[in-house]
DNA sequence: GAGAGAGATGTTTACGTAAACATCGGGGCG
DNA sequence: CGCCCCGATGTTTACGTAAACATCTCTCTC
């Protein structure tokens, strides 16, 4: 009857469009469609969609009704193209193996969502210079306005970090020097508290089971451990190294257990501490009676270790939150002062530390 | 002569454009810019950019040179708009707290990157129907072509999962029924192997420390545990429940330790098993001499527990890979047969299981 | 040597949104 | 009573890319 089947007024174009649309499996409705249904111009739809003032209440209601009827969703690609921003933050990270990274990532995702931003993951398979550089160059064609880097490794030399222009960067837990803003856990503070706790208990000195070479966090902890011992006038025993894994902690632990004069160990993370506990147990050295152990991170499981682990609590959530806050701030005002924000840590004393056994 | 330096034929527009561009803080170069420098049309640039054939080698080289000179990066928003796809996969997940989710996510990110897709995170703060529904509706305006759901919870009723059209979905580790494709670990198989292992060792029956109610994975494990016991003609002891955390495993463990005739426990995940081990230890019951313990997941730390934990190994990486493969396949061919893909598990026998102590 | 065909390149157009500018009533004020 | 301004809405245009179509130049064949 009426226009339903094309009155051939200007049928060619209209029909072509319809056909194409149908072929493209129920494409979602566009502003133009909503506008047609609501009997207004697409610009008015845009204004409603973006909550702009200056739209009559009655009109607004009609538009909203039309949107609902058609199930209209703004096309974010078109939006991004027009606005020149994606409302997306990229996170470059090497693996999600370490608890810390994951918790930070989670906090980032939550904070970002809260600010109306999405988070895109940029995994780096192997932490080599080339891989990292690759991730950064892929980044160029990626739909992100800003990037948060959680590579704790020492791979961020100046040449590597060449960002496309107007992409803001914040680096977590690393030493991006003065090129970028950094959010870091107070590694040094936490370490010194831990070492002091052991010394205060009466231990003559404190051994250290360190993280892998090349890790910034590991190095900071090692440096602070040594500094605190020296400040207390003690000599630092030789360094023992692991690779963050419980397994490596176990192997290192077997060596440590063989040292009769070792009464206290500061371990660079909780996983390795777990392995160390096992090694000490198997070697017949009791914790904390024979050896005191302190970890780092305070993973949820730490309170269930045998014995429950004294450890340094890190606030990963806060780190993530600050990273997001930092990027957003940088995006708003193109400010370029670089600095480091420190997130405090605190010592959680459980049952793996005690005064040395009287001899 | 030619148009090369704008013979003031139409200078106004050109200049306006240049000015605007400069004002917009070094906007990156567009195809048109590259085309101008290379002395070709933008379409040719497009062809080079997309690796299409039919471009003269010499021309291609010039275009590539121009791209390099200008630091050209394709604008992904424009691309997405034109192509109607974002080359992005969204992952809806509740928290990243459980190891499994994280490992799966990591595998998803890696596989996706390998296929040229990005991964966007859609965190769900609290696993309530409303929250989940909210995440799904936000999804509508999100730049994703497909969605992978890793909510292991029973919150995926039909009404909740209303996807925008043409967005493909794959569900990991849950029971999306026949609405969506599902990739799931072979919970039942793993569980039955674990229970059988304990029965084969000579235990009269096997207790079960289950995961929280409402968790699909937990329920599957519980069902299979009961089924396997019945199949062997044993009676199933009363269920003990935790919430996946080591802490909850400890509390449940204290109760279990008080049961003198309990000689074998199948625990629904490794974290709870850790707590259980601690509770048993503190209660003076030795593992595996007094009580055998089997976990589920095979987290990296499991081999460092005291004693090293016998557990069911899950291949999270494979699950993630299959999820990506699944969504991509669905995107290519609009196939709509729904089914479940099972990823096998295997029992890893360590030191926490042994025959019951002879009485 | 004329026509066909293939390869190389240019031109037009559309994707969906939103800024900028244009239009159109009507109410207040001199 | 006429002018100006303001609120509400419509029209034009541009964002950067790529499909579709157009053109143009060779070369090969009969």
Short mmCIF file of N, CA and C (backbone and C1' of nucleotides) in Angstrom, two decimals, chain D:
data_model
loop_
_atom_site.label_atom_id
_atom_site.label_comp_id
_atom_site.label_asym_id
_atom_site.label_seq_id
_atom_site.Cartn_x
_atom_site.Cartn_y
_atom_site.Cartn_z
P DC D 1 0.88 47.77 16.42
"O5'" DC D 1 2.42 48.00 16.17
"C5'" DC D 1 2.87 49.17 15.53
"C4'" DC D 1 4.37 49.03 15.38
"C3'" DC D 1 4.82 47.74 14.70
"O3'" DC D 1 5.94 48.06 13.90
"C1'" DC D 1 5.81 47.86 16.81
P DG D 2 6.22 47.22 12.54
"O5'" DG D 2 7.80 47.16 12.54
"C5'" DG D 2 8.55 48.35 12.86
"C4'" DG D 2 9.77 47.96 13.66
"C3'" DG D 2 10.58 46.79 13.07
"O3'" DG D 2 11.95 47.12 13.17
"C1'" DG D 2 10.06 46.34 15.30
P DC D 3 12.97 46.48 12.11
"O5'" DC D 3 14.27 46.34 12.99
"C5'" DC D 3 14.47 47.22 14.11
"C4'" DC D 3 15.09 46.43 15.26
"C3'" DC D 3 16.02 45.30 14.81
"O3'" DC D 3 17.27 45.47 15.44
"C1'" DC D 3 14.49 44.53 16.45
P DC D 4 18.52 44.63 14.89
"O5'" DC D 4 19.05 43.99 16.23
"C5'" DC D 4 18.68 44.59 17.50
"C4'" DC D 4 18.68 43.51 18.56
"C3'" DC D 4 19.67 42.37 18.29
"O3'" DC D 4 20.33 42.05 19.50
"C1'" DC D 4 17.51 41.49 18.62
P DC D 5 21.70 41.24 19.48
"O5'" DC D 5 21.44 40.13 20.59
"C5'" DC D 5 20.56 40.42 21.69
"C4'" DC D 5 19.84 39.14 22.07
"C3'" DC D 5 20.70 37.87 21.97
"O3'" DC D 5 20.53 37.13 23.15
"C1'" DC D 5 18.66 37.55 20.83
P DC D 6 21.63 36.06 23.59
"O5'" DC D 6 20.74 34.91 24.24
"C5'" DC D 6 19.41 35.19 24.71
"C4'" DC D 6 18.54 33.97 24.43
"C3'" DC D 6 19.32 32.66 24.35
"O3'" DC D 6 18.60 31.64 25.01
"C1'" DC D 6 18.05 32.93 22.41
P DG D 7 19.39 30.39 25.59
"O5'" DG D 7 18.26 29.27 25.66
"C5'" DG D 7 16.89 29.63 25.69
"C4'" DG D 7 16.12 28.77 24.69
"C3'" DG D 7 16.61 27.32 24.61
"O3'" DG D 7 15.48 26.48 24.66
"C1'" DG D 7 16.56 28.30 22.45
P DA D 8 15.66 24.90 24.70
"O5'" DA D 8 15.35 24.51 23.20
"C5'" DA D 8 14.03 24.72 22.70
"C4'" DA D 8 13.99 24.29 21.24
"C3'" DA D 8 14.51 22.87 20.99
"O3'" DA D 8 13.54 22.19 20.21
"C1'" DA D 8 15.56 24.41 19.53
P DT D 9 13.69 20.63 19.99
"O5'" DT D 9 14.38 20.60 18.58
"C5'" DT D 9 13.60 20.95 17.44
"C4'" DT D 9 14.49 21.26 16.28
"C3'" DT D 9 15.23 20.06 15.68
"O3'" DT D 9 14.48 19.61 14.55
"C1'" DT D 9 16.48 22.10 15.61
P DG D 10 15.04 18.41 13.67
"O5'" DG D 10 15.77 19.21 12.51
"C5'" DG D 10 15.05 20.13 11.73
"C4'" DG D 10 15.96 20.76 10.68
"C3'" DG D 10 16.66 19.77 9.75
"O3'" DG D 10 16.62 20.27 8.42
"C1'" DG D 10 18.27 21.14 10.83
P DT D 11 17.22 19.42 7.24
"O5'" DT D 11 18.65 20.09 7.04
"C5'" DT D 11 18.74 21.45 6.68
"C4'" DT D 11 20.16 21.78 6.22
"C3'" DT D 11 20.80 20.76 5.28
"O3'" DT D 11 21.48 21.49 4.26
"C1'" DT D 11 22.18 21.07 7.18
P DT D 12 22.25 20.74 3.09
"O5'" DT D 12 23.75 20.93 3.60
"C5'" DT D 12 24.19 22.23 3.97
"C4'" DT D 12 25.65 22.18 4.42
"C3'" DT D 12 26.58 21.33 3.55
"O3'" DT D 12 27.75 22.10 3.32
"C1'" DT D 12 26.79 20.68 5.81
P DT D 13 28.80 21.61 2.21
"O5'" DT D 13 29.94 21.03 3.15
"C5'" DT D 13 30.46 21.83 4.21
"C4'" DT D 13 31.24 20.97 5.17
"C3'" DT D 13 32.24 20.00 4.51
"O3'" DT D 13 33.52 20.34 5.00
"C1'" DT D 13 31.02 18.94 6.24
P DA D 14 34.79 19.84 4.19
"O5'" DA D 14 35.56 19.03 5.32
"C5'" DA D 14 35.68 19.58 6.63
"C4'" DA D 14 36.04 18.46 7.57
"C3'" DA D 14 37.03 17.45 6.99
"O3'" DA D 14 38.06 17.24 7.93
"C1'" DA D 14 35.10 16.33 7.78
P DC D 15 39.38 16.51 7.48
"O5'" DC D 15 39.52 15.35 8.55
"C5'" DC D 15 39.25 15.54 9.92
"C4'" DC D 15 38.94 14.21 10.54
"C3'" DC D 15 39.66 13.04 9.89
"O3'" DC D 15 40.87 12.80 10.60
"C1'" DC D 15 37.36 12.52 10.38
P DG D 16 42.26 12.79 9.81
"O5'" DG D 16 42.26 11.29 9.25
"C5'" DG D 16 42.35 10.24 10.19
"C4'" DG D 16 42.08 8.93 9.49
"C3'" DG D 16 43.01 8.64 8.31
"O3'" DG D 16 43.54 7.35 8.50
"C1'" DG D 16 40.75 8.40 7.66
P DT D 17 44.34 6.58 7.40
"O5'" DT D 17 43.20 5.66 6.81
"C5'" DT D 17 42.64 4.66 7.66
"C4'" DT D 17 41.54 3.93 6.95
"C3'" DT D 17 42.00 3.10 5.76
"O3'" DT D 17 41.76 1.74 6.09
"C1'" DT D 17 40.03 4.37 5.26
P DA D 18 42.34 0.63 5.18
"O5'" DA D 18 41.18 0.41 4.12
"C5'" DA D 18 39.94 -0.12 4.58
"C4'" DA D 18 38.99 -0.24 3.41
"C3'" DA D 18 39.54 -0.99 2.20
"O3'" DA D 18 38.46 -1.69 1.63
"C1'" DA D 18 38.88 1.12 1.52
P DA D 19 38.72 -3.06 0.89
"O5'" DA D 19 37.33 -3.33 0.16
"C5'" DA D 19 36.12 -3.13 0.86
"C4'" DA D 19 35.07 -2.57 -0.07
"C3'" DA D 19 35.00 -3.26 -1.43
"O3'" DA D 19 33.64 -3.46 -1.78
"C1'" DA D 19 35.40 -0.94 -1.73
P DA D 20 33.26 -4.36 -3.05
"O5'" DA D 20 32.96 -3.25 -4.15
"C5'" DA D 20 32.04 -2.20 -3.85
"C4'" DA D 20 31.98 -1.23 -5.00
"C3'" DA D 20 32.03 -1.90 -6.38
"O3'" DA D 20 31.01 -1.34 -7.19
"C1'" DA D 20 33.69 -0.22 -6.23
P DC D 21 30.68 -2.00 -8.65
"O5'" DC D 21 31.23 -0.85 -9.62
"C5'" DC D 21 30.94 0.52 -9.28
"C4'" DC D 21 31.96 1.42 -9.96
"C3'" DC D 21 32.19 1.12 -11.44
"O3'" DC D 21 31.81 2.26 -12.19
"C1'" DC D 21 34.22 1.57 -10.30
P DA D 22 32.04 2.25 -13.76
"O5'" DA D 22 33.35 3.15 -13.86
"C5'" DA D 22 33.34 4.45 -13.29
"C4'" DA D 22 34.62 5.17 -13.69
"C3'" DA D 22 34.94 5.09 -15.19
"O3'" DA D 22 35.40 6.36 -15.62
"C1'" DA D 22 36.75 4.21 -13.94
P DT D 23 35.64 6.62 -17.21
"O5'" DT D 23 37.22 6.57 -17.33
"C5'" DT D 23 38.02 7.38 -16.47
"C4'" DT D 23 39.47 6.99 -16.59
"C3'" DT D 23 39.99 6.86 -18.03
"O3'" DT D 23 41.08 7.74 -18.18
"C1'" DT D 23 40.71 5.07 -16.69
P DC D 24 41.58 8.19 -19.64
"O5'" DC D 24 43.16 8.30 -19.43
"C5'" DC D 24 43.75 7.85 -18.22
"C4'" DC D 24 44.79 6.77 -18.48
"C3'" DC D 24 45.22 6.62 -19.96
"O3'" DC D 24 46.62 6.78 -20.01
"C1'" DC D 24 44.84 4.52 -18.96
P DT D 25 47.38 6.96 -21.41
"O5'" DT D 25 48.47 5.81 -21.35
"C5'" DT D 25 49.10 5.51 -20.09
"C4'" DT D 25 49.70 4.11 -20.16
"C3'" DT D 25 50.34 3.77 -21.50
"O3'" DT D 25 51.56 3.12 -21.25
"C1'" DT D 25 48.82 2.10 -20.91
P DC D 26 52.85 3.48 -22.17
"O5'" DC D 26 53.62 2.08 -22.28
"C5'" DC D 26 53.08 1.10 -23.13
"C4'" DC D 26 52.90 -0.19 -22.39
"C3'" DC D 26 53.28 -1.39 -23.24
"O3'" DC D 26 54.32 -2.12 -22.63
"C1'" DC D 26 51.04 -1.57 -22.40
P DT D 27 55.35 -2.88 -23.61
"O5'" DT D 27 54.66 -4.32 -23.75
"C5'" DT D 27 54.21 -5.00 -22.58
"C4'" DT D 27 53.31 -6.14 -23.00
"C3'" DT D 27 53.81 -6.92 -24.22
"O3'" DT D 27 53.61 -8.31 -23.98
"C1'" DT D 27 51.62 -6.21 -24.61
P DC D 28 54.52 -9.38 -24.75
"O5'" DC D 28 53.52 -10.59 -24.96
"C5'" DC D 28 52.35 -10.69 -24.14
"C4'" DC D 28 51.16 -11.09 -25.00
"C3'" DC D 28 51.53 -11.97 -26.21
"O3'" DC D 28 50.73 -13.15 -26.17
"C1'" DC D 28 50.15 -10.17 -26.88
P DT D 29 51.02 -14.33 -27.18
"O5'" DT D 29 49.72 -14.32 -28.09
"C5'" DT D 29 48.44 -14.15 -27.49
"C4'" DT D 29 47.41 -13.86 -28.56
"C3'" DT D 29 47.55 -14.72 -29.83
"O3'" DT D 29 46.28 -15.24 -30.18
"C1'" DT D 29 47.46 -12.43 -30.40
P DC D 30 46.21 -16.56 -31.11
"O5'" DC D 30 45.38 -16.07 -32.37
"C5'" DC D 30 44.16 -15.36 -32.18
"C4'" DC D 30 43.87 -14.50 -33.39
"C3'" DC D 30 44.00 -15.22 -34.74
"O3'" DC D 30 42.89 -14.91 -35.56
"C1'" DC D 30 45.30 -13.25 -34.76
#
